[in-house]
mmCIF file of C-alpha atoms in Angstrom:
data_model
loop_
_atom_site.group_PDB
_atom_site.id
_atom_site.type_symbol
_atom_site.label_atom_id
_atom_site.label_comp_id
_atom_site.label_asym_id
_atom_site.label_seq_id
_atom_site.Cartn_x
_atom_site.Cartn_y
_atom_site.Cartn_z
ATOM 1 C CA MET A 1 55.367 30.112 32.535
ATOM 2 C CA THR A 2 51.747 30.534 33.640
ATOM 3 C CA VAL A 3 50.916 32.343 30.419
ATOM 4 C CA GLU A 4 52.406 29.508 28.399
ATOM 5 C CA ILE A 5 50.425 26.931 30.392
ATOM 6 C CA GLY A 6 47.261 28.979 29.837
ATOM 7 C CA ILE A 7 47.919 29.112 26.074
ATOM 8 C CA VAL A 8 48.605 25.348 25.927
ATOM 9 C CA VAL A 9 45.412 24.608 27.879
ATOM 10 C CA ALA A 10 43.406 26.902 25.588
ATOM 11 C CA VAL A 11 44.834 25.263 22.445
ATOM 12 C CA LEU A 12 44.189 21.794 23.846
ATOM 13 C CA GLY A 13 40.620 22.853 24.675
ATOM 14 C CA LEU A 14 40.118 24.047 21.105
ATOM 15 C CA VAL A 15 41.527 20.812 19.669
ATOM 16 C CA ILE A 16 39.318 18.670 21.916
ATOM 17 C CA THR A 17 36.279 20.793 21.078
ATOM 18 C CA TYR A 18 36.963 20.516 17.341
ATOM 19 C CA GLN A 19 37.405 16.741 17.542
ATOM 20 C CA ALA A 20 34.194 16.364 19.542
ATOM 21 C CA TYR A 21 32.387 18.444 16.916
ATOM 22 C CA GLN A 22 33.718 16.255 14.101
ATOM 23 C CA LEU A 23 32.751 13.079 15.979
ATOM 24 C CA ASN A 24 29.201 14.324 16.571
ATOM 25 C CA LYS A 25 28.957 15.428 12.942
ATOM 26 C CA THR A 26 29.913 11.911 11.784
ATOM 27 C CA LYS A 27 27.375 10.359 14.175
ATOM 28 C CA GLU A 28 24.644 12.647 12.812
ATOM 29 C CA VAL A 29 25.472 11.632 9.235
ATOM 30 C CA LYS A 30 25.355 7.947 10.188
ATOM 31 C CA THR A 31 22.052 8.423 11.998
ATOM 32 C CA ASP A 32 20.550 10.352 9.077
ATOM 33 C CA THR A 33 21.739 7.688 6.644
ATOM 34 C CA GLN A 34 20.272 4.906 8.763
ATOM 35 C CA GLU A 35 16.942 6.714 9.099
ATOM 36 C CA SER A 36 16.876 7.321 5.350
ATOM 37 C CA ALA A 37 17.535 3.648 4.639
ATOM 38 C CA GLU A 38 14.774 2.599 7.060
ATOM 39 C CA LEU A 39 12.325 4.998 5.410
ATOM 40 C CA LYS A 40 13.200 3.661 1.963
ATOM 41 C CA ALA A 41 12.665 0.092 3.154
ATOM 42 C CA GLU A 42 9.315 0.987 4.715
ATOM 43 C CA LEU A 43 8.248 2.764 1.517
ATOM 44 C CA GLY A 44 9.198 -0.362 -0.413
ATOM 45 C CA TYR A 45 6.975 -2.482 1.847
ATOM 46 C CA ILE A 46 4.124 -0.004 1.450
ATOM 47 C CA ARG A 47 4.545 0.040 -2.337
ATOM 48 C CA LYS A 48 4.447 -3.766 -2.437
ATOM 49 C CA GLY A 49 1.320 -3.779 -0.270
ATOM 50 C CA VAL A 50 -0.396 -1.273 -2.544
ATOM 51 C CA ASP A 51 0.539 -3.356 -5.592
ATOM 52 C CA ASP A 52 -0.911 -6.460 -3.929
ATOM 53 C CA ILE A 53 -4.118 -4.568 -3.164
ATOM 54 C CA ARG A 54 -4.371 -3.444 -6.810
ATOM 55 C CA ILE A 55 -3.968 -7.018 -8.024
ATOM 56 C CA ASP A 56 -6.668 -8.212 -5.604
ATOM 57 C CA LEU A 57 -8.934 -5.362 -6.665
ATOM 58 C CA LYS A 58 -8.569 -6.255 -10.354
ATOM 59 C CA ALA A 59 -9.381 -9.889 -9.578
ATOM 60 C CA ASN A 60 -12.463 -8.796 -7.625
ATOM 61 C CA GLU A 61 -13.569 -6.565 -10.501
ATOM 62 C CA LYS A 62 -13.309 -9.501 -12.905
ATOM 63 C CA GLN A 63 -15.370 -11.644 -10.532
ATOM 64 C CA MET A 64 -18.001 -8.921 -10.232
ATOM 65 C CA ILE A 65 -18.247 -8.623 -14.014
ATOM 66 C CA ALA A 66 -18.623 -12.398 -14.334
ATOM 67 C CA LEU A 67 -21.302 -12.464 -11.619
ATOM 68 C CA GLY A 68 -23.140 -9.588 -13.278
ATOM 69 C CA GLU A 69 -23.203 -11.493 -16.551
ATOM 70 C CA ARG A 70 -24.483 -14.626 -14.817
ATOM 71 C CA ILE A 71 -27.213 -12.669 -13.043
ATOM 72 C CA THR A 72 -28.330 -11.183 -16.353
ATOM 73 C CA ARG A 73 -28.572 -14.664 -17.882
ATOM 74 C CA VAL A 74 -30.496 -15.976 -14.862
ATOM 75 C CA GLU A 75 -32.913 -13.040 -15.024
ATOM 76 C CA GLU A 76 -33.515 -13.664 -18.732
ATOM 77 C CA SER A 77 -34.060 -17.360 -18.104
ATOM 78 C CA SER A 78 -36.414 -16.581 -15.224
ATOM 79 C CA LYS A 79 -38.376 -14.169 -17.405
ATOM 80 C CA GLN A 80 -38.785 -16.847 -20.090
ATOM 81 C CA ALA A 81 -39.816 -19.407 -17.475
ATOM 82 C CA HIS A 82 -42.502 -17.032 -16.139
ATOM 83 C CA LYS A 83 -43.842 -16.535 -19.659
ATOM 84 C CA ARG A 84 -44.058 -20.317 -20.147
ATOM 85 C CA ILE A 85 -45.785 -20.700 -16.781
ATOM 86 C CA ASP A 86 -48.253 -17.945 -17.688
ATOM 87 C CA ASN A 87 -48.943 -19.649 -21.019
ATOM 88 C CA LEU A 88 -49.494 -23.006 -19.268
ATOM 89 C CA GLU A 89 -51.882 -21.378 -16.790
ATOM 90 C CA LYS A 90 -53.855 -19.805 -19.653
ATOM 91 C CA GLU A 91 -54.064 -23.166 -21.453
ATOM 92 C CA MET A 92 -55.211 -24.915 -18.285
ATOM 93 C CA SER A 93 -57.834 -22.279 -17.547
ATOM 94 C CA ASN A 94 -59.084 -22.405 -21.153
ATOM 95 C CA ASN A 95 -59.207 -26.222 -21.119
ATOM 96 C CA GLY A 96 -60.666 -26.488 -17.668
#
């Protein structure tokens, strides 16, 4: 009778151990899946942020190009104005 009780206890121990293993295995899969989903969501947010930065950067580049063109025009206009001023000064000094 004691041998039979020992065998039953050993079998029950094995069954409980196997079920605990399966339960922990399922929990690990759920945890891994949840972590994977969180990482994918975070990567999505990062990707969107990078895309927004690219759009802003392109807009800034366009503004810089436009400003560069305006500066060139202002410099040319300033150069012409200086020539006219120099010519006026020469005329005044010749007339004076």
